[in-house]
Amino acid sequence: MLRDVARLAGVSHQTVSRVLNDSPMVSEAARAKVQAAVAQLGYRPHASARALATKRTMHLGVVCVGAEQYGPSLTLMAAAAAAREAGYTCNLHPLETVDRRAMRVALDQLTRDAVDGILVIAPTDAAASSVEGQPTDIPLVMFEPGIDNGTTKIAIDEALGARLATRHLLDLGHTTVHHVSGPEGWLGTRARIEGWRAELAAAGRPAYAPVAGDWSSLSGYHAGQRLAGDPSVTAVFVANDQMAIGVMAAMADAGRQVPSQVSIVGFDDIPEVSWTRPALTTVQLDFAEVGRRCVQRLLGYIDGDEVQTTEAVRPHLLTRASSAAPPVIT
């Protein structure tokens, strides 16, 4: 209870309230006493009381597209955890149909719910474009794969991740790298293709047409069947780990050994890939960090802070057993 904190600290309950609401009208000595009493009693301010004092609802709105996919789902969970740590709850508005009308409905609904800010998880072209130019009366931050403007858009540098994967395979001695891409319409698909092509161009190596999948292991298997029939294919960069697992299965069924005959590198670092045999070399994307940054940035706008621009989250290559030097031709 607030009065218990006041009694232990030897101050008025009004002083306790000012300290909890970070008012500057408190001496440092009184602030220290109150903070010590709060810590000793394990006091937690009631959310409704805090909302009343700060003139906020303590709710954030989240519009999410593609929540069934690994990256958006991890971003969503991390954002919810970061919001909870800050004393906020999240009002989730998943979108199945993605166009400007559906996005407008979602934004209007969250505005009517009186959220303090909105996070949009927009991994597709349709989702990103449906937000552009939409007026909102409250702060809005987006997770937009491949695009980080340092202010309202936050992302991982996925093009860099694709370059890391491609460079790893070229450094092993492969003459070029084939690519199994994600589906059209996804921002991550485009960023990963751009990074792959850019690294091959920088090395003066040919870039053959990507084989498109749909993010699923089955589509990766079908892509792998196409690639397995070409003996010149010795290295494949796959746009996500689920498809990479399918590619590896197709290679095994075609009698092509990984990595002695063909090397495979995935993308995302889902938990299962350290248990494939061989364990999958992949690019690790820190979606949890993206979720945390989105909430931190959004709360900064809500608080009226001066926003400090940051670079996109950097990916990391995790070298495992699925990549090796190409076979020696005798």
Coordinates of C-alpha atoms in Angstrom, one line a residue:
M1 CA 0.0 0.0 0.0
L2 CA 1.1 3.5 -0.7
R3 CA 0.6 4.6 2.9
D4 CA 2.8 1.7 4.1
V5 CA 5.6 3.0 1.8
A6 CA 5.0 6.6 3.2
R7 CA 5.1 5.3 6.8
L8 CA 8.4 3.4 6.3
A9 CA 10.1 6.2 4.5
G10 CA 8.9 8.8 7.0
V11 CA 7.3 11.0 4.3
S12 CA 3.7 11.9 3.2
H13 CA 1.8 9.7 0.8
Q14 CA 1.8 12.7 -1.6
T15 CA 5.6 12.6 -1.6
V16 CA 5.5 8.9 -2.4
S17 CA 3.1 9.6 -5.3
R18 CA 5.4 12.3 -6.7
V19 CA 8.4 10.0 -6.5
L20 CA 6.5 7.1 -8.2
N21 CA 5.4 9.5 -11.0
D22 CA 9.0 10.9 -11.4
S23 CA 8.1 14.4 -10.4
P24 CA 11.0 16.8 -10.1
M25 CA 9.4 18.5 -7.1
V26 CA 11.0 16.1 -4.6
S27 CA 14.3 16.4 -2.8
E28 CA 17.0 13.8 -3.5
A29 CA 17.0 12.8 0.1
A30 CA 13.2 12.1 0.1
R31 CA 13.4 10.4 -3.2
A32 CA 16.1 8.0 -1.9
K33 CA 14.0 7.2 1.2
V34 CA 11.0 6.4 -0.8
Q35 CA 12.9 4.3 -3.3
A36 CA 14.5 2.3 -0.4
A37 CA 11.0 1.8 1.1
V38 CA 9.6 0.7 -2.2
A39 CA 12.4 -1.8 -2.6
Q40 CA 12.1 -3.1 1.0
L41 CA 8.3 -3.6 0.7
G42 CA 8.3 -4.9 -2.9
Y43 CA 5.7 -2.3 -3.7
R44 CA 4.3 -2.2 -7.2
P45 CA 2.0 0.7 -8.2
H46 CA -1.4 -0.3 -9.4
A47 CA -1.7 0.0 -13.1
S48 CA -5.0 2.0 -13.1
A49 CA -3.6 4.5 -10.5
R50 CA -0.5 4.9 -12.6
A51 CA -2.6 5.5 -15.8
L52 CA -4.7 8.1 -14.0
A53 CA -1.6 9.9 -12.8
T54 CA 0.2 9.9 -16.1
K55 CA -2.9 10.5 -18.2
R56 CA -2.2 7.3 -20.2
T57 CA -4.1 4.1 -20.8
M58 CA -0.9 2.0 -20.4
H59 CA -2.0 0.0 -23.5
L60 CA -0.1 -0.3 -26.8
G61 CA -1.7 -1.4 -30.0
V62 CA 0.0 -4.0 -32.2
V63 CA -1.1 -4.7 -35.8
C64 CA 0.6 -7.9 -37.0
V65 CA 0.8 -9.4 -40.4
G66 CA 2.4 -12.9 -41.0
A67 CA 2.3 -13.9 -37.3
E68 CA 2.5 -17.6 -38.4
Q69 CA 6.0 -17.0 -39.7
Y70 CA 9.1 -17.3 -37.5
G71 CA 10.4 -13.8 -37.7
P72 CA 7.2 -11.9 -37.1
S73 CA 6.1 -14.2 -34.3
L74 CA 9.4 -13.7 -32.4
T75 CA 9.2 -10.0 -32.9
L76 CA 5.6 -10.0 -31.6
M77 CA 6.5 -12.0 -28.5
A78 CA 9.6 -9.9 -27.7
A79 CA 7.6 -6.7 -28.2
A80 CA 4.9 -8.0 -25.8
A81 CA 7.5 -8.9 -23.2
A82 CA 9.2 -5.5 -23.5
A83 CA 5.8 -3.7 -23.2
R84 CA 5.0 -5.8 -20.1
E85 CA 8.3 -4.8 -18.5
A86 CA 7.5 -1.2 -19.0
G87 CA 4.0 -1.6 -17.4
Y88 CA 2.1 -1.8 -20.6
T89 CA -0.3 -4.3 -22.0
C90 CA -0.7 -5.0 -25.8
N91 CA -3.9 -4.9 -27.8
L92 CA -3.2 -7.3 -30.7
H93 CA -5.0 -6.8 -34.0
P94 CA -3.8 -9.5 -36.5
L95 CA -4.5 -8.9 -40.2
E96 CA -5.3 -11.7 -42.6
T97 CA -6.5 -9.5 -45.4
V98 CA -3.9 -6.8 -46.0
D99 CA -4.9 -3.7 -47.9
R100 CA -5.3 0.0 -47.1
R101 CA -8.9 -0.4 -46.0
A102 CA -8.1 -3.3 -43.6
M103 CA -5.2 -1.3 -42.2
R104 CA -7.3 1.8 -41.8
V105 CA -9.9 -0.3 -39.9
A106 CA -7.2 -1.7 -37.6
L107 CA -5.7 1.7 -36.9
D108 CA -9.1 3.3 -36.2
Q109 CA -10.1 0.4 -33.9
L110 CA -6.9 0.8 -31.9
T111 CA -7.3 4.5 -31.7
R112 CA -10.9 4.0 -30.4
D113 CA -9.4 1.6 -27.8
A114 CA -7.3 4.7 -26.6
V115 CA -3.9 3.0 -26.9
D116 CA -0.9 5.2 -26.2
G117 CA 1.0 4.1 -29.3
I118 CA 0.9 1.6 -32.2
L119 CA 3.4 -0.9 -33.4
V120 CA 2.9 -2.4 -36.9
I121 CA 4.7 -5.6 -37.8
A122 CA 4.7 -5.3 -41.6
P123 CA 6.8 -8.0 -43.3
T124 CA 5.1 -7.8 -46.7
D125 CA 5.0 -5.2 -49.4
A126 CA 1.2 -5.0 -49.0
A127 CA 1.4 -4.4 -45.3
A128 CA 4.1 -1.8 -45.5
S129 CA 2.4 0.1 -48.4
S130 CA -1.0 0.0 -46.6
V131 CA 0.5 2.1 -43.7
E132 CA 2.2 4.7 -45.8
G133 CA 0.3 8.0 -45.7
Q134 CA -2.3 6.8 -43.2
P135 CA -2.9 9.6 -40.7
T136 CA -2.7 8.7 -37.0
D137 CA -3.1 10.9 -33.9
I138 CA -0.8 8.8 -31.8
P139 CA 2.8 7.6 -32.2
L140 CA 3.4 4.7 -34.6
V141 CA 6.5 2.6 -35.2
M142 CA 7.0 -0.2 -37.7
F143 CA 9.0 -3.4 -38.1
E144 CA 9.7 -3.4 -41.8
P145 CA 12.2 -6.1 -42.8
G146 CA 15.1 -4.7 -44.8
I147 CA 14.2 -1.1 -44.1
D148 CA 15.5 0.9 -41.0
N149 CA 15.3 4.6 -41.2
G150 CA 16.6 5.1 -37.7
T151 CA 13.3 6.7 -36.5
T152 CA 9.9 5.1 -37.2
K153 CA 11.1 2.0 -39.0
I154 CA 13.2 -0.7 -37.4
A155 CA 14.7 -3.8 -39.0
I156 CA 17.5 -6.3 -39.3
D157 CA 20.0 -5.7 -42.1
E158 CA 18.8 -8.7 -44.0
A159 CA 20.7 -7.8 -47.2
L160 CA 23.9 -7.9 -45.1
G161 CA 22.9 -11.3 -43.8
A162 CA 22.5 -12.6 -47.3
R163 CA 25.9 -11.2 -48.2
L164 CA 27.5 -12.9 -45.2
A165 CA 26.0 -16.3 -46.3
T166 CA 27.1 -15.8 -49.9
R167 CA 30.6 -14.6 -49.0
H168 CA 31.0 -17.6 -46.7
L169 CA 30.3 -20.0 -49.5
L170 CA 32.6 -18.1 -52.0
D171 CA 35.4 -18.1 -49.5
L172 CA 35.1 -21.8 -49.2
G173 CA 36.0 -22.0 -52.9
H174 CA 32.6 -22.4 -54.6
T175 CA 32.6 -20.7 -58.1
T176 CA 29.0 -19.3 -57.5
V177 CA 26.1 -19.7 -55.2
H178 CA 22.6 -20.6 -56.1
H179 CA 19.6 -19.2 -54.2
V180 CA 16.3 -20.6 -53.0
S181 CA 14.2 -17.4 -52.4
G182 CA 11.1 -16.7 -50.4
P183 CA 7.8 -15.9 -52.1
E184 CA 7.1 -12.7 -54.0
G185 CA 5.6 -9.8 -52.0
W186 CA 7.7 -10.3 -48.9
L187 CA 10.2 -7.6 -48.0
G188 CA 12.6 -10.2 -46.6
T189 CA 12.6 -12.0 -49.9
R190 CA 13.6 -8.9 -51.7
A191 CA 16.3 -7.9 -49.2
R192 CA 17.9 -11.4 -49.2
I193 CA 17.9 -11.6 -53.0
E194 CA 19.5 -8.1 -53.2
G195 CA 22.2 -9.1 -50.7
W196 CA 23.0 -12.4 -52.5
R197 CA 23.2 -10.7 -55.9
A198 CA 25.3 -7.8 -54.6
E199 CA 27.9 -10.2 -53.1
L200 CA 28.1 -12.3 -56.3
A201 CA 28.5 -9.1 -58.4
A202 CA 31.2 -7.8 -56.1
A203 CA 33.1 -11.1 -56.6
G204 CA 32.5 -11.2 -60.4
R205 CA 30.5 -14.4 -60.2
P206 CA 27.3 -15.3 -62.1
A207 CA 23.9 -15.1 -60.4
Y208 CA 21.5 -17.6 -61.8
A209 CA 17.8 -17.1 -61.5
P210 CA 16.6 -17.9 -57.9
V211 CA 14.2 -20.8 -57.3
A212 CA 11.2 -19.5 -55.4
G213 CA 9.7 -21.2 -52.4
D214 CA 6.9 -20.2 -50.0
W215 CA 8.9 -20.4 -46.7
S216 CA 7.8 -24.0 -46.1
S217 CA 10.0 -27.1 -45.9
L218 CA 7.9 -28.7 -48.7
S219 CA 8.6 -25.9 -51.1
G220 CA 12.3 -26.2 -50.1
Y221 CA 12.2 -29.9 -51.0
H222 CA 10.7 -29.1 -54.4
A223 CA 13.4 -26.4 -55.0
G224 CA 16.1 -28.9 -53.9
Q225 CA 14.8 -31.5 -56.4
R226 CA 15.3 -29.0 -59.2
L227 CA 18.8 -28.1 -58.0
A228 CA 19.9 -31.6 -57.2
G229 CA 19.6 -32.6 -60.9
D230 CA 22.4 -30.1 -61.9
P231 CA 25.8 -31.5 -61.0
S232 CA 27.3 -28.0 -61.3
V233 CA 25.4 -26.8 -58.3
T234 CA 27.8 -27.0 -55.3
A235 CA 26.5 -24.2 -53.1
V236 CA 23.0 -23.1 -52.2
F237 CA 22.0 -20.1 -50.0
V238 CA 18.4 -20.6 -48.8
A239 CA 16.2 -17.7 -47.7
N240 CA 15.0 -19.4 -44.5
D241 CA 15.8 -22.4 -42.4
Q242 CA 12.6 -24.3 -43.0
M243 CA 13.2 -24.3 -46.7
A244 CA 16.9 -25.2 -46.2
I245 CA 15.8 -28.3 -44.3
G246 CA 13.7 -29.3 -47.3
V247 CA 16.6 -28.6 -49.7
M248 CA 18.8 -30.9 -47.6
A249 CA 16.2 -33.7 -47.7
A250 CA 15.9 -33.4 -51.4
M251 CA 19.7 -33.6 -51.9
A252 CA 19.9 -36.7 -49.7
D253 CA 17.1 -38.3 -51.6
A254 CA 18.9 -37.5 -54.9
G255 CA 22.1 -39.1 -53.5
R256 CA 24.0 -35.9 -53.2
Q257 CA 25.9 -35.6 -49.9
V258 CA 25.9 -32.4 -47.8
P259 CA 28.4 -30.9 -47.5
S260 CA 31.0 -33.0 -49.4
Q261 CA 29.1 -32.6 -52.7
V262 CA 26.9 -29.6 -52.1
S263 CA 27.0 -26.9 -49.3
I264 CA 23.8 -25.4 -47.9
V265 CA 23.4 -22.3 -45.8
G266 CA 20.1 -21.2 -44.3
F267 CA 18.7 -18.0 -42.8
D268 CA 17.1 -17.2 -39.4
D269 CA 18.6 -19.7 -37.0
I270 CA 15.5 -21.5 -35.9
P271 CA 16.1 -23.8 -32.9
E272 CA 15.7 -27.0 -34.9
V273 CA 18.7 -26.4 -37.2
S274 CA 21.4 -27.3 -34.7
W275 CA 19.8 -30.8 -34.7
T276 CA 19.7 -31.4 -38.4
R277 CA 22.3 -33.8 -39.7
P278 CA 24.5 -32.2 -40.8
A279 CA 23.8 -29.3 -38.5
L280 CA 22.8 -26.3 -40.7
T281 CA 25.1 -23.3 -41.2
T282 CA 22.8 -20.3 -41.1
V283 CA 22.5 -16.6 -40.6
Q284 CA 21.2 -15.6 -37.2
L285 CA 18.7 -12.8 -37.1
D286 CA 17.9 -11.3 -33.7
F287 CA 14.2 -10.8 -34.0
A288 CA 13.9 -10.5 -30.2
E289 CA 16.1 -7.4 -30.3
V290 CA 13.9 -5.9 -33.1
G291 CA 10.8 -6.4 -30.8
R292 CA 12.6 -4.7 -27.9
R293 CA 13.8 -1.8 -30.1
C294 CA 10.3 -1.3 -31.5
V295 CA 8.8 -0.9 -28.0
Q296 CA 11.7 1.3 -26.7
R297 CA 11.3 3.6 -29.7
L298 CA 7.6 3.8 -29.4
L299 CA 7.8 4.5 -25.7
G300 CA 10.3 7.2 -26.5
Y301 CA 7.8 8.9 -28.8
I302 CA 5.0 8.6 -26.2
D303 CA 7.3 10.2 -23.6
G304 CA 8.2 13.0 -25.9
D305 CA 11.9 12.1 -25.8
E306 CA 14.4 13.1 -28.4
V307 CA 14.7 10.0 -30.5
Q308 CA 18.3 8.7 -30.9
T309 CA 18.7 7.1 -34.4
T310 CA 20.2 3.7 -34.5
E311 CA 21.5 1.4 -37.2
A312 CA 19.7 -1.7 -38.3
V313 CA 20.2 -4.8 -36.1
R314 CA 23.2 -6.7 -37.5
P315 CA 22.9 -10.4 -38.4
H316 CA 25.6 -13.0 -37.6
L317 CA 26.8 -16.0 -39.6
L318 CA 26.8 -19.3 -37.6
T319 CA 29.1 -21.8 -39.2
R320 CA 28.0 -25.4 -38.7
A321 CA 28.5 -28.6 -40.6
S322 CA 26.4 -28.1 -43.7
S323 CA 29.0 -26.0 -45.6
A324 CA 32.5 -27.0 -46.8
A325 CA 34.8 -26.6 -49.7
P326 CA 33.5 -27.8 -53.1
P327 CA 34.3 -31.3 -54.3
V328 CA 37.6 -31.7 -56.1
I329 CA 37.0 -32.6 -59.8
T330 CA 39.6 -35.1 -61.1

